[in-house]
Short mmCIF file of C-alpha atoms in Angstrom, two decimals:
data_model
loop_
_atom_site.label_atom_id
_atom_site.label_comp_id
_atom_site.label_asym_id
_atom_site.label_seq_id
_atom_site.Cartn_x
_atom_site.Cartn_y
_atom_site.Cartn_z
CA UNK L 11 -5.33 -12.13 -10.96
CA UNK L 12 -3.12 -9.24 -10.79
CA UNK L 13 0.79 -9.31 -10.71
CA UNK L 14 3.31 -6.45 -10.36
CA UNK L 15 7.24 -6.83 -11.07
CA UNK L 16 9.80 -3.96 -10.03
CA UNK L 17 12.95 -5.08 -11.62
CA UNK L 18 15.22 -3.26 -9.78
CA UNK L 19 15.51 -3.86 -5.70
CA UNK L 20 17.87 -1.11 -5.32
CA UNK L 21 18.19 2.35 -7.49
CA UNK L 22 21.50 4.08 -6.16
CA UNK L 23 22.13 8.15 -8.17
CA UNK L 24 23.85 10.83 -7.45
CA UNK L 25 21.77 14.00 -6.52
CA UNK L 26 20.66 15.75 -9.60
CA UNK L 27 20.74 12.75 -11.89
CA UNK L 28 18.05 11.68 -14.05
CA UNK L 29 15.92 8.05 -12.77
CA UNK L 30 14.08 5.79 -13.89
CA UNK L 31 12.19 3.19 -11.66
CA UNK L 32 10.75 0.14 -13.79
CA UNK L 33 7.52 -1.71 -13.46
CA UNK L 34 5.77 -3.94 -14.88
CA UNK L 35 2.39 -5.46 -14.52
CA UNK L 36 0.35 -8.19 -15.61
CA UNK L 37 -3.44 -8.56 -15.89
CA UNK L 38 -6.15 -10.27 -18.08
CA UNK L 39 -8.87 -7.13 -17.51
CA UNK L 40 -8.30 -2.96 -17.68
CA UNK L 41 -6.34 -2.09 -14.35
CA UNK L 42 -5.42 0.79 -12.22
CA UNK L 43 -1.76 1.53 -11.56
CA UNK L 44 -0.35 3.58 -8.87
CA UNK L 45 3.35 4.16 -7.32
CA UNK L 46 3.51 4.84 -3.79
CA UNK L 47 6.59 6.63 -1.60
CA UNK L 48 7.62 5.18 1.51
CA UNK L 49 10.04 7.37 3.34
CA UNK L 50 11.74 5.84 5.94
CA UNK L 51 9.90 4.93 9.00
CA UNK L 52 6.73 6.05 7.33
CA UNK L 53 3.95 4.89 5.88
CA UNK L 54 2.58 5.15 2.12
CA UNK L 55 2.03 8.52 0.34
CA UNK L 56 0.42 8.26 -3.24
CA UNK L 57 2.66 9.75 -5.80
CA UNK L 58 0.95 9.64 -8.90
CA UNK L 59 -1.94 7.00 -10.51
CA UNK L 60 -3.43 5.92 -13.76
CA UNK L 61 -7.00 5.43 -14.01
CA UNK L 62 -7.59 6.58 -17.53
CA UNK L 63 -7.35 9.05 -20.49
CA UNK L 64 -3.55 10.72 -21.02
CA UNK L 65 -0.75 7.80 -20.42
CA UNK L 66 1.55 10.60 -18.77
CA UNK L 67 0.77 11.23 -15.78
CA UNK L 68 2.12 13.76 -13.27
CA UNK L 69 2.59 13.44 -9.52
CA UNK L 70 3.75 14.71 -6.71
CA UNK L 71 7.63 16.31 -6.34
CA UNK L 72 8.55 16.45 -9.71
CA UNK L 73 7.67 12.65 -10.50
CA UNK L 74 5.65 11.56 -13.75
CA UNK L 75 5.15 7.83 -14.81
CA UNK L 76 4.18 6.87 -18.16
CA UNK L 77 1.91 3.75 -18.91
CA UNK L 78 2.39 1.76 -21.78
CA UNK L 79 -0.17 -0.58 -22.63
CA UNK L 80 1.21 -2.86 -24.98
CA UNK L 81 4.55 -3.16 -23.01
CA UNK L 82 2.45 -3.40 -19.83
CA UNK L 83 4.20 -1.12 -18.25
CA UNK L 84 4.18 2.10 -15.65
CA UNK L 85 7.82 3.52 -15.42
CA UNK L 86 8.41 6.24 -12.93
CA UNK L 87 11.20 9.14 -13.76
CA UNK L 88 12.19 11.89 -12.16
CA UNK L 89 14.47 14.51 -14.62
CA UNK L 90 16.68 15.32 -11.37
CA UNK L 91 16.43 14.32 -8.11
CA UNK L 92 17.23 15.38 -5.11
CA UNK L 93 18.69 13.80 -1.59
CA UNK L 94 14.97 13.98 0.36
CA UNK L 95 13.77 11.50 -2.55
CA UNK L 96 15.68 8.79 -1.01
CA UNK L 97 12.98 6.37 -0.05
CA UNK L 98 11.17 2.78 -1.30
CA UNK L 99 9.26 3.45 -3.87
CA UNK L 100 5.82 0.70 -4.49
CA UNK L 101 4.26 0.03 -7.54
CA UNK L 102 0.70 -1.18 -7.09
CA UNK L 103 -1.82 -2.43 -9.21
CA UNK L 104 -6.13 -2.67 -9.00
CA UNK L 105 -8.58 -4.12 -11.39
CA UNK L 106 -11.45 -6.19 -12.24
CA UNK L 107 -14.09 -7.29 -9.64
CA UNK L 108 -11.93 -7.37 -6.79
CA UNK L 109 -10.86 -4.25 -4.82
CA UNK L 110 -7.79 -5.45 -3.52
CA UNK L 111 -4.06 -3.79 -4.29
CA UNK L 112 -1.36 -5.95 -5.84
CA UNK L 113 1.89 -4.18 -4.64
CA UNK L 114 5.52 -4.96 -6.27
CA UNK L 115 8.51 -5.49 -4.33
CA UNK L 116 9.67 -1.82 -3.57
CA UNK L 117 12.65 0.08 -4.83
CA UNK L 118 15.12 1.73 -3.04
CA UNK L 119 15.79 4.78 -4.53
CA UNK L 120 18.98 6.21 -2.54
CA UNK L 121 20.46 9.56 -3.82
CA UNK L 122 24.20 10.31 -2.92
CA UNK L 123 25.52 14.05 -2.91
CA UNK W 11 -6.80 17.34 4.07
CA UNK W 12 -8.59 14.94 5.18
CA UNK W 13 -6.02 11.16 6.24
CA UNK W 14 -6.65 7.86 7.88
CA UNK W 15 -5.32 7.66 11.10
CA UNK W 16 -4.51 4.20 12.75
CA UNK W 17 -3.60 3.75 17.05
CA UNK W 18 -1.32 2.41 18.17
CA UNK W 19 1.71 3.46 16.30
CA UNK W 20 3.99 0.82 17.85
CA UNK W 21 2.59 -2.37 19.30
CA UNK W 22 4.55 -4.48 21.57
CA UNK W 23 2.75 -8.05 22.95
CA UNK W 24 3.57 -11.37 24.22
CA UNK W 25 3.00 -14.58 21.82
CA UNK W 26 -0.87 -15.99 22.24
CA UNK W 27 -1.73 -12.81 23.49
CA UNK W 28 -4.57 -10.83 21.50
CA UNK W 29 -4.00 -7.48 19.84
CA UNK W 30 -6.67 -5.06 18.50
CA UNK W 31 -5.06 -2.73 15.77
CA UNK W 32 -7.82 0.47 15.14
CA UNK W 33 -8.40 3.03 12.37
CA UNK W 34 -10.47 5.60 11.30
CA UNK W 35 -10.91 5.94 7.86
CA UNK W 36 -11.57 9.21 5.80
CA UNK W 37 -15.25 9.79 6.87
CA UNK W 38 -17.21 9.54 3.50
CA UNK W 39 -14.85 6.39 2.07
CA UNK W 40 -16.80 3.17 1.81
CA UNK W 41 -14.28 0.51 1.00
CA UNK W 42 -12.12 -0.43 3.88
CA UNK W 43 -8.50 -2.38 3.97
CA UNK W 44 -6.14 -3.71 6.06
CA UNK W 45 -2.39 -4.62 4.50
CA UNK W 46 0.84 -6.40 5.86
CA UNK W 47 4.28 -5.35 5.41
CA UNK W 48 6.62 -7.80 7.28
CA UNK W 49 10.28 -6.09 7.56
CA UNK W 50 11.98 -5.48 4.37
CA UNK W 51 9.15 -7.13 1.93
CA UNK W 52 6.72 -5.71 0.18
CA UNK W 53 3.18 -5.04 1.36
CA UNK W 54 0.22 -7.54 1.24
CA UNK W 55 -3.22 -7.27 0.87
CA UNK W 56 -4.80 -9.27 4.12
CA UNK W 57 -8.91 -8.08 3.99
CA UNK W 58 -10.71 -5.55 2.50
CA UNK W 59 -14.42 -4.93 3.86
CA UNK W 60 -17.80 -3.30 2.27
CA UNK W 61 -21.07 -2.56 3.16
CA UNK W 62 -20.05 -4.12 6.33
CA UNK W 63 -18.90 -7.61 5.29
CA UNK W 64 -15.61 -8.98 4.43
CA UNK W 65 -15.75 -8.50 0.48
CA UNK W 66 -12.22 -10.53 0.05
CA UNK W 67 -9.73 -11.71 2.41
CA UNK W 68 -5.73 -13.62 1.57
CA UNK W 69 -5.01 -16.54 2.54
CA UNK W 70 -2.97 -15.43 5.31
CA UNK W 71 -6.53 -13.73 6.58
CA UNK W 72 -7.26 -16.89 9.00
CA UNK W 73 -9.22 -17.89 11.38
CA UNK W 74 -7.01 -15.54 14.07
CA UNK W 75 -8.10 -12.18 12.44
CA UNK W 76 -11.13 -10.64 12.48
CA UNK W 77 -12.03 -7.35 11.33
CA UNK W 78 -15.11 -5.24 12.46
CA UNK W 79 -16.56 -1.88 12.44
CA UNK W 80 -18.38 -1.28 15.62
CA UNK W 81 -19.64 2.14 14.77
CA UNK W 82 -19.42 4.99 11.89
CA UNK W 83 -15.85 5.88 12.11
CA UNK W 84 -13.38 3.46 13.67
CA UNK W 85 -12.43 0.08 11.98
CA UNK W 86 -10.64 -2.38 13.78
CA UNK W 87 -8.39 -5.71 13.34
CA UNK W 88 -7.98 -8.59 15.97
CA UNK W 89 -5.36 -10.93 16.29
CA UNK W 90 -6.69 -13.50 18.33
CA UNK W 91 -3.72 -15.15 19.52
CA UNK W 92 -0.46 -13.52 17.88
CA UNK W 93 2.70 -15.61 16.69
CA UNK W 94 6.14 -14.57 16.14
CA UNK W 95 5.49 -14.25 12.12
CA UNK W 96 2.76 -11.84 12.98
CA UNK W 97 5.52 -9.21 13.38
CA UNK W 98 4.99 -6.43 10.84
CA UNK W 99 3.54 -3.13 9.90
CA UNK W 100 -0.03 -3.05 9.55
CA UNK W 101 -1.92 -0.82 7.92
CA UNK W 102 -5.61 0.60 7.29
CA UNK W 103 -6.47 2.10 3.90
CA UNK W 104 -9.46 3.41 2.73
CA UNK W 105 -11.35 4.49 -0.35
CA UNK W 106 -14.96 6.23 -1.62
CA UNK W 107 -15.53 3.93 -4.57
CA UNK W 108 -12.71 1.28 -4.57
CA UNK W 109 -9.60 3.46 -6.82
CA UNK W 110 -7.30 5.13 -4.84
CA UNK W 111 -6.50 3.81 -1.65
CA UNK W 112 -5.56 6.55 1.27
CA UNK W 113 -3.25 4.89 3.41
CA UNK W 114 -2.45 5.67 7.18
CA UNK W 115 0.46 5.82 8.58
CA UNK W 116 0.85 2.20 10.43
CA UNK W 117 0.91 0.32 13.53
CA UNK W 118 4.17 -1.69 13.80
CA UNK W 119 3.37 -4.61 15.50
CA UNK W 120 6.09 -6.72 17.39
CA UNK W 121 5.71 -10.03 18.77
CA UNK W 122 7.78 -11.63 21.40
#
């Protein structure tokens, strides 16, 4: 079984500033990671994921996440960010036999002017 | 670009009463899924569906839900007889061979 721990429920920055949004993931076999946006009132847009090969990985408006096997994690940053990224951000995990998503908690990124 | 779409957007219905949530998928996908996200928690897997069978299903999958795919492109979810907790957003994802999941955009479901 899969598990996925966001550490931090809320993520408040001022525009511009660097973030970082922690995960962090446990699983006994090779797994898929993934964050998902969820602006509000929406449903879920794939950012960025990590199947294999390079552990950076670039997504969508600017984000990159980097995974780290031995810490078991998949950190998302953002170098500066901007008000329209204010949103809940899901980390998700898949692996092994079954095809199901393991989601964390959510962040709640809010940038202030 | 092709995007799974899911009807209706907003559901409203009486406790007991049935509700049929629909989606299409992205057409050449094989791996279906339907997730929960009750207000202000995070989302949860309820079924996902291959080769058309059930290929896993959460506990909170119960006898009440069903899932089906009555022809090529829509794939549906029935609430037999809702109940208050059964408030939440549902929604359909999809996938070709079982990585990334496409998500649509929801059917908020509200039981009174």
């Amino acid at each position: 079984a899969q598990s996925v721990t966001q550490l931090d429920s809320q993520v408040p920055v001022f525009e511009e500033a660097p973030v970082e949004l922690r995960c962090n993931y446990s699983s006994s076999v090779s797994v898929y990671l993934f964050w998902y946006v969820q602006y509000p009132n929406q449903g879920l847009q794939l950012l960025l994921k990590y199947l294999s090969g390079s552990t950076l990985v670039k997504g969508i408006n600017g984000f990159e996440a980097e995974f780290n096997k031995s810490q078991t994690s998949f950190h998302l940053r953002k170098p500066s960010v901007h008000i329209s990224d204010t949103a809940e951000y899901f980390c998700a995990v898949y692996g092994g036999s079954n095809y199901k998503l393991t989601f964390g908690k959510g962040t709640l990124l809010t940038v202030n002017p | 670009e092709p995007e799974v779409t899911q009807t209706p957007s907003h559901q409203v219905t009486q406790m007991g009463q049935e509700v049929i949530l629909r989606c299409v998928p992205i057409s050449n996908h094989l791996y279906f899924y339907w997730y929960r996200q009750i207000l202000g928690q995070k989302v949860e897997f309820l079924v996902s569906f291959y080769n058309n069978e059930i290929s896993e299903k959460s506990e909170i999958f119960d006898d009440q839900f069903s899932v089906e795919r009555p022809d090529g492109s829509n794939f549906t979810l029935k609430i037999r007889s809702t109940k208050l907790e059964d408030s939440a957003m549902y929604f359909c994802a999809s996938t070709y061979r079982g990585e990334t999941q496409y998500f649509g955009p929801g059917t908020r479901l509200l039981v009174l």
